[in-house]
Tab-separated table of N, CA, C and O in Angstrom:
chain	number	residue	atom	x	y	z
A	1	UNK	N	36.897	-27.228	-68.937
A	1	UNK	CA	37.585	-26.181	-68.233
A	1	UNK	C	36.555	-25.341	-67.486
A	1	UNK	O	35.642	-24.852	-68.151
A	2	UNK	N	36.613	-25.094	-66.002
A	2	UNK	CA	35.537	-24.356	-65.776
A	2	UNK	C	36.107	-22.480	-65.177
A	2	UNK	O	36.878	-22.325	-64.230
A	3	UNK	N	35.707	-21.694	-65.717
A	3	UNK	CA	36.070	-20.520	-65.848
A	3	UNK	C	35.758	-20.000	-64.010
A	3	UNK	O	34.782	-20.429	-63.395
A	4	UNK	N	36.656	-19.158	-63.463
A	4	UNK	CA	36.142	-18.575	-62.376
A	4	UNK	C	35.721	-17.145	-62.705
A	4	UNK	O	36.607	-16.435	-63.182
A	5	UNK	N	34.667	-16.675	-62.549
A	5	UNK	CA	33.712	-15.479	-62.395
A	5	UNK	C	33.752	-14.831	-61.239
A	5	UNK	O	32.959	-15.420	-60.504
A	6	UNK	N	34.271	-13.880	-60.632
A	6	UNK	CA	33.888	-12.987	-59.447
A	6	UNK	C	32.409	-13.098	-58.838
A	6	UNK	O	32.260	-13.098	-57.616
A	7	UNK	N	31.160	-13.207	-59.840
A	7	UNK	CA	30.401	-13.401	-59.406
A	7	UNK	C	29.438	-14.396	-58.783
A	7	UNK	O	28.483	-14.339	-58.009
A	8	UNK	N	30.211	-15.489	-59.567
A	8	UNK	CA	29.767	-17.114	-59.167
A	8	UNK	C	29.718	-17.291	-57.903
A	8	UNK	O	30.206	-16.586	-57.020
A	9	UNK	N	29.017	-18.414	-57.801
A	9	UNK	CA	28.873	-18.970	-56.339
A	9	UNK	C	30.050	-19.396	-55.859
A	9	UNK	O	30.599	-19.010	-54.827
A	10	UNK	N	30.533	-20.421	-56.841
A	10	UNK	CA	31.811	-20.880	-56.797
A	10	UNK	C	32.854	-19.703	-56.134
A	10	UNK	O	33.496	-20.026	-55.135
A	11	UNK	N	33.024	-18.247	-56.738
A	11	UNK	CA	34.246	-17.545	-56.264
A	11	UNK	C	33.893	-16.983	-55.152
A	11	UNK	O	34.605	-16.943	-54.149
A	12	UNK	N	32.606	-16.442	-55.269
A	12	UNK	CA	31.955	-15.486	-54.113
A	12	UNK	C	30.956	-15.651	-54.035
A	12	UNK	O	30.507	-15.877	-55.159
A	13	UNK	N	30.023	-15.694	-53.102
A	13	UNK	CA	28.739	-15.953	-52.958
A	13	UNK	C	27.523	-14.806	-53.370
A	13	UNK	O	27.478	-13.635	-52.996
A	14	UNK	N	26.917	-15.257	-53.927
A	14	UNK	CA	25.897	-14.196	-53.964
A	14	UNK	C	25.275	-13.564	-53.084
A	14	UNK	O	24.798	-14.161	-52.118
A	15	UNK	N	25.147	-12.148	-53.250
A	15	UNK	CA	23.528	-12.418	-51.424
A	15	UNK	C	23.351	-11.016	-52.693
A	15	UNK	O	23.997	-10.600	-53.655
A	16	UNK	N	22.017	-10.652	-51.944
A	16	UNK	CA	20.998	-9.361	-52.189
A	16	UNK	C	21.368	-8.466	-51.870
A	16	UNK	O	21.134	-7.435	-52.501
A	17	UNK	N	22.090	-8.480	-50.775
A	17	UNK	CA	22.802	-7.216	-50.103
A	17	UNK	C	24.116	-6.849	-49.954
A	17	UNK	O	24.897	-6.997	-49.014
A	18	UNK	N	24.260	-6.222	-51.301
A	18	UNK	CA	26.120	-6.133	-51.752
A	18	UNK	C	26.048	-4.528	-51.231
A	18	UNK	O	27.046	-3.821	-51.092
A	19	UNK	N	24.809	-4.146	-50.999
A	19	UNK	CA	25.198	-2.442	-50.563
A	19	UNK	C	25.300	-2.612	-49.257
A	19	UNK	O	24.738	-3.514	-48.636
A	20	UNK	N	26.082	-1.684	-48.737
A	20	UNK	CA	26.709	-1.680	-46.693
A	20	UNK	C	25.670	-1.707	-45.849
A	20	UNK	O	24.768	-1.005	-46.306
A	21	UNK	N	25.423	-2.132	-44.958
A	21	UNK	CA	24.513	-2.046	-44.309
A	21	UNK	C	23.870	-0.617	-43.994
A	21	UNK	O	23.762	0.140	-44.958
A	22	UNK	N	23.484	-0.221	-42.894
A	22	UNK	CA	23.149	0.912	-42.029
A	22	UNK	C	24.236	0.962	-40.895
A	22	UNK	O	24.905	1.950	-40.590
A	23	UNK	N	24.288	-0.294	-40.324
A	23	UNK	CA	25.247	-0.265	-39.125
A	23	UNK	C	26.723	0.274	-39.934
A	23	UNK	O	27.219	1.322	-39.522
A	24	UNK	N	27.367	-0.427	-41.028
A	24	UNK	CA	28.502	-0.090	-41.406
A	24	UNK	C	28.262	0.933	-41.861
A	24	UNK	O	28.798	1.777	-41.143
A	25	UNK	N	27.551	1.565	-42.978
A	25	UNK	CA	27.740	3.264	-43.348
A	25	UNK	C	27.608	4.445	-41.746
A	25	UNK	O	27.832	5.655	-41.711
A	26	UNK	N	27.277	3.741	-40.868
A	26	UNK	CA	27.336	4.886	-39.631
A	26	UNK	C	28.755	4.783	-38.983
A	26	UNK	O	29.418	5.723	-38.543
A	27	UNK	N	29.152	3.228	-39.014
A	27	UNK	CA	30.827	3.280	-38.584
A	27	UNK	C	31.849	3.715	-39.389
A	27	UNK	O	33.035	3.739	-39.060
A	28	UNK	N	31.252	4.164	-40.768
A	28	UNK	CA	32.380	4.949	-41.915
A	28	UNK	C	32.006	6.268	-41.188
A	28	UNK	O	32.888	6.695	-40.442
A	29	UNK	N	31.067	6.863	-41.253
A	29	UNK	CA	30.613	8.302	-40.961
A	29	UNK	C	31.083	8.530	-39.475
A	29	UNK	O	31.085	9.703	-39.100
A	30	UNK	N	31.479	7.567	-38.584
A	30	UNK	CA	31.988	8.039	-37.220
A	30	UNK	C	33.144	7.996	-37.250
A	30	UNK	O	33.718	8.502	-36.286
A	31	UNK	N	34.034	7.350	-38.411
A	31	UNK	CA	35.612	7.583	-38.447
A	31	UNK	C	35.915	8.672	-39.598
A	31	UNK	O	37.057	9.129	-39.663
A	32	UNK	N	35.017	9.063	-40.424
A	32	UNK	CA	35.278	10.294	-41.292
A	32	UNK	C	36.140	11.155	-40.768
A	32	UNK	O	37.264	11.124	-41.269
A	33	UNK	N	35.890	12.183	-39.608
A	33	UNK	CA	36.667	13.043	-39.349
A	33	UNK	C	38.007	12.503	-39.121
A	33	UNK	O	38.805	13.368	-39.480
A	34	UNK	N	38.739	11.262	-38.601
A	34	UNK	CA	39.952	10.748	-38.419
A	34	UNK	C	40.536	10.583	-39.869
A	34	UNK	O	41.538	11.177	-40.268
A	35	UNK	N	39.764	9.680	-40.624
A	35	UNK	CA	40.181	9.414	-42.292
A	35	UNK	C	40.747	10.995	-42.830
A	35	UNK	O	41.854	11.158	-43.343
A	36	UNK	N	39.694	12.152	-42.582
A	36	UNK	CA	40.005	13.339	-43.329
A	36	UNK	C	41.128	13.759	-42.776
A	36	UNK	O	41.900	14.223	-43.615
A	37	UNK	N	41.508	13.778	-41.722
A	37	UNK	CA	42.368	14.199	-40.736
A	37	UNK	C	43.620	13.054	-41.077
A	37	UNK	O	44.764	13.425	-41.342
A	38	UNK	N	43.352	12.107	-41.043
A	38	UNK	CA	44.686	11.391	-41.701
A	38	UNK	C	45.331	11.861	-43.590
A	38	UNK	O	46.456	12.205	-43.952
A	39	UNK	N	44.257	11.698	-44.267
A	39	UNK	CA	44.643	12.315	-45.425
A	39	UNK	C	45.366	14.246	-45.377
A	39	UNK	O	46.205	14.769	-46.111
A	40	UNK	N	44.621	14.798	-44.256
A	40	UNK	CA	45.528	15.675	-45.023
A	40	UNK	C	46.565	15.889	-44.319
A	40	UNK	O	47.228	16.877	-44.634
A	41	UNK	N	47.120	14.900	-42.950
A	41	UNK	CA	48.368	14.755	-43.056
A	41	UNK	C	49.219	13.961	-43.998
A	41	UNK	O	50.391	14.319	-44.107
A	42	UNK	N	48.816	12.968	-44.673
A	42	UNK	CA	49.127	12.686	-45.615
A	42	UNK	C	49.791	13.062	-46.894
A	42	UNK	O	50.740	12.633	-47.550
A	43	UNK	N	48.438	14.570	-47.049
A	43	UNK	CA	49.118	15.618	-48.291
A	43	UNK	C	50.219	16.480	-47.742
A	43	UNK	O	51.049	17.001	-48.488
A	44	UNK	N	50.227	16.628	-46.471
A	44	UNK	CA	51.422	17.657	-45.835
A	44	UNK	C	52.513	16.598	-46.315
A	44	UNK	O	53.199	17.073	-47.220
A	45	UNK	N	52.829	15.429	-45.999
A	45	UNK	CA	53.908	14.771	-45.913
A	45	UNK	C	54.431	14.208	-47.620
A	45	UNK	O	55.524	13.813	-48.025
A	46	UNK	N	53.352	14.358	-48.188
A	46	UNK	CA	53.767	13.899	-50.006
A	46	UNK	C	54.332	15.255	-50.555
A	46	UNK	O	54.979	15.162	-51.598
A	47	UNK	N	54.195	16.408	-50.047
A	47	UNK	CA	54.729	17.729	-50.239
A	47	UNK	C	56.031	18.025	-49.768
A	47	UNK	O	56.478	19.155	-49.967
A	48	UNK	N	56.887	16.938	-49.010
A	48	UNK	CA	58.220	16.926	-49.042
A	48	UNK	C	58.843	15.704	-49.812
A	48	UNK	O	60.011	15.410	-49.560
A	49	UNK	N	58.254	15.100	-50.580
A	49	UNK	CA	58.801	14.151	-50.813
A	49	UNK	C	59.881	14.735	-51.849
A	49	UNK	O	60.925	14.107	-51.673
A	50	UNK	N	59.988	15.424	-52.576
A	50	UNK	CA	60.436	16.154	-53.612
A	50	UNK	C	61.434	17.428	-53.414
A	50	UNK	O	62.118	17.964	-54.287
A	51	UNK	N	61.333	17.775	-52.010
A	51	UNK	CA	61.876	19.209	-51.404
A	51	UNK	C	62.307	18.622	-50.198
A	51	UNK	O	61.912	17.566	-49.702
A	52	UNK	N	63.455	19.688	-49.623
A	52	UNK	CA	63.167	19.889	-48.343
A	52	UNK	C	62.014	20.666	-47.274
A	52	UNK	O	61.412	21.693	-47.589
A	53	UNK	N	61.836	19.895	-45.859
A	53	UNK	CA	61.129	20.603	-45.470
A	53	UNK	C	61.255	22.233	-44.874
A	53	UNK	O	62.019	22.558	-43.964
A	54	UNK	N	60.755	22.736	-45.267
A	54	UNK	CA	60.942	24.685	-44.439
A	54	UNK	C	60.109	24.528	-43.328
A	54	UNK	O	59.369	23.554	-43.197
A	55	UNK	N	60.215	25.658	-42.328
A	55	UNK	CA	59.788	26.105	-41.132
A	55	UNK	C	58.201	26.025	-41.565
A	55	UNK	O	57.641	25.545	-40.580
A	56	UNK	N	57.572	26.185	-42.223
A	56	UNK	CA	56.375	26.478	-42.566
A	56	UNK	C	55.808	24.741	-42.737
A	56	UNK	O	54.809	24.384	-42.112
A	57	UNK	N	56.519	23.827	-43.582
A	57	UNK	CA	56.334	22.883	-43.512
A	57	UNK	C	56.289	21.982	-42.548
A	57	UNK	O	55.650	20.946	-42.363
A	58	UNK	N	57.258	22.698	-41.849
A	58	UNK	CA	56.873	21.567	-40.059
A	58	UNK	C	55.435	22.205	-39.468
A	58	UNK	O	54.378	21.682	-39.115
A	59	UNK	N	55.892	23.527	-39.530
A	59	UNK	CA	54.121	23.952	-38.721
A	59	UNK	C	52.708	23.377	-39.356
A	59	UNK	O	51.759	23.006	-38.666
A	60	UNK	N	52.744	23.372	-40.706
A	60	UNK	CA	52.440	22.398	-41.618
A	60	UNK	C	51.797	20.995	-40.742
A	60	UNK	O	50.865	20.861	-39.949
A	61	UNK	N	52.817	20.055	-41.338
A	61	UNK	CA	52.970	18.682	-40.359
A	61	UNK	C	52.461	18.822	-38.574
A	61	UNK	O	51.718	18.078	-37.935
A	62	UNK	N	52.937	19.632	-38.291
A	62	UNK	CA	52.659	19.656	-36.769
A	62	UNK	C	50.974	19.800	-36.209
A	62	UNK	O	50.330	19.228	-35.330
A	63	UNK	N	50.613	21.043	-37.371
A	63	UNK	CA	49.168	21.104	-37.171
A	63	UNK	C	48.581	19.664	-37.792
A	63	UNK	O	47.892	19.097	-36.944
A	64	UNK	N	48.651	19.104	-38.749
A	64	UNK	CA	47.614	17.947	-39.640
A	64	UNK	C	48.404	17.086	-38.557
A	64	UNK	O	47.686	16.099	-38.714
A	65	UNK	N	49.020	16.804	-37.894
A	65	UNK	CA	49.038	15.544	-36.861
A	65	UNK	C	48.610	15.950	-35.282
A	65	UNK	O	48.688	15.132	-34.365
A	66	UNK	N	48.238	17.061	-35.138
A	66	UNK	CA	47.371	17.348	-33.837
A	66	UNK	C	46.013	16.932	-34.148
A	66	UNK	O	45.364	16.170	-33.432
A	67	UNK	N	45.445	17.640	-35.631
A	67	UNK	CA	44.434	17.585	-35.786
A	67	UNK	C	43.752	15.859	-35.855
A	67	UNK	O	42.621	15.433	-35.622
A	68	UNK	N	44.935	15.225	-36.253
A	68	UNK	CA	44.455	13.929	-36.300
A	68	UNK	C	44.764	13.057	-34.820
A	68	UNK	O	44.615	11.840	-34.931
A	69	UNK	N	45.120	13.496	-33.645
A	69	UNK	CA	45.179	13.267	-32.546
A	69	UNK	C	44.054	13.359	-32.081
A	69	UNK	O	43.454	12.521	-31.408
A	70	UNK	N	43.524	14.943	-32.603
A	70	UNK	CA	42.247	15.085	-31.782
A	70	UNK	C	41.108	14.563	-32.455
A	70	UNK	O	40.053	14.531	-31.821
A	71	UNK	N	41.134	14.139	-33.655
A	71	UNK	CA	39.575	13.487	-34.452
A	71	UNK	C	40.189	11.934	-33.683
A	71	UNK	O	39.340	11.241	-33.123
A	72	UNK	N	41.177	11.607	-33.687
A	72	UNK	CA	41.043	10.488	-32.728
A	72	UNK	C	40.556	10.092	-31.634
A	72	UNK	O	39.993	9.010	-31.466
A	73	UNK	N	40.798	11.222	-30.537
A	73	UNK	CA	40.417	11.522	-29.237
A	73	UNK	C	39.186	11.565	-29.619
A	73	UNK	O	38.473	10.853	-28.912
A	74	UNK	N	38.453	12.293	-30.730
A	74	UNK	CA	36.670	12.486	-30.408
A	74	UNK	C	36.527	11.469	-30.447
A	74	UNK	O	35.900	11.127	-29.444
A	75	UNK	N	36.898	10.126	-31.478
A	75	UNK	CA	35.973	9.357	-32.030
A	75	UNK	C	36.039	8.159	-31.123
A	75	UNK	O	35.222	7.238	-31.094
A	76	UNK	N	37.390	8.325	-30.202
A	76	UNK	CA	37.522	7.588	-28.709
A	76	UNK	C	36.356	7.928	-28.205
A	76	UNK	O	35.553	7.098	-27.778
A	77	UNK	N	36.093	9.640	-28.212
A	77	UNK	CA	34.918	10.118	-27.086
A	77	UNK	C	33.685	9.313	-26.981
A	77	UNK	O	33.074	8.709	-26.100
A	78	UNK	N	33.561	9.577	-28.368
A	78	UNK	CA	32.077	9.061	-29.243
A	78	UNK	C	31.906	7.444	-29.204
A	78	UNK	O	30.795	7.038	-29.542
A	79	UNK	N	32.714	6.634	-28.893
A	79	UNK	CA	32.609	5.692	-29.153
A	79	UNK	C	32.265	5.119	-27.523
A	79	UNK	O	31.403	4.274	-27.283
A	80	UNK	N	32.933	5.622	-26.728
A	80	UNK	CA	32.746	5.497	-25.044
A	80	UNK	C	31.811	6.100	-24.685
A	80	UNK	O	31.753	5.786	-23.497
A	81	UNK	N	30.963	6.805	-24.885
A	81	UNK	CA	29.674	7.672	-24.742
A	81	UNK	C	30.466	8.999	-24.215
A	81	UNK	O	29.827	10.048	-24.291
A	82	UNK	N	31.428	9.045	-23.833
A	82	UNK	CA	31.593	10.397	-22.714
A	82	UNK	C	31.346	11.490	-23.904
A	82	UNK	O	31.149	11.404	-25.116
A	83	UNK	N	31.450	12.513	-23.004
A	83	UNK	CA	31.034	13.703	-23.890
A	83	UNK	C	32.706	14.415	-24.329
A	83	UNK	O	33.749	14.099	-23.757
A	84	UNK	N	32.616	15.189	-25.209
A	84	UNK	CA	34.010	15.578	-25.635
A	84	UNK	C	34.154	16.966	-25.032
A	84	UNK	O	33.210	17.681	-24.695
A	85	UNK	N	35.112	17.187	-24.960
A	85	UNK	CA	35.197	18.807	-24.123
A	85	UNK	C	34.883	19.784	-24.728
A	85	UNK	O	34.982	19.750	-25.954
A	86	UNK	N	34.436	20.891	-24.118
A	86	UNK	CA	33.503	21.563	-25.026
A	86	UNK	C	32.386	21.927	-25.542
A	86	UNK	O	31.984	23.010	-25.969
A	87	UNK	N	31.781	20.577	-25.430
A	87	UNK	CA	30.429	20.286	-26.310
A	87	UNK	C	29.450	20.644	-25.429
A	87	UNK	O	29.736	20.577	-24.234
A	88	UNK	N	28.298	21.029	-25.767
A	88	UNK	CA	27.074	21.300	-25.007
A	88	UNK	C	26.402	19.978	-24.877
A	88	UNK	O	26.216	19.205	-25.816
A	89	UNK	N	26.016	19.757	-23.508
A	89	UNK	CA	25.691	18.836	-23.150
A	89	UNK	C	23.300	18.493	-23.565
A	89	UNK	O	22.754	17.451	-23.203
């Protein structure tokens, strides 16, 4: 009977370098602000799951999905070189 191991060659290959590169930990760190910006629309929206929403709760929602419009828009910015509005050049 031969057992499968996660670590085997057989299931997965070994390599030396199971930690992220450099290139990938800089493409986590350039979508951070979108991720944070998605989670805490996220927490706005798990906060009705249980209630109705109030006036406060849409302004709520309304702000955490601008905010995640605009960490979108930067990371569009950032990713096209242009500069984002605002910013000192």
């Amino acid at each position: 009977m031969k057992h499968i191991i996660a670590l085997q060659d057989v299931a997965t290959p070994w390599s030396d370098g199971l930690e992220p590169s450099d290139a990938e930990l800089n493409a986590i760190e350039a979508e951070m602000d979108v991720v944070l910006a998605e989670v805490e629309l996220l927490d706005a929206l798990i906060v009705l799951l249980d209630r109705p929403a109030s006036e406060f709760d849409g302004r709520r929602i309304r702000r955490a999905h601008h905010r995640v419009l605009a960490a979108r828009r930067d990371a569009a910015n950032r990713a096209a070189g242009t500069q984002v509005s605002g910013d000192a050049a």
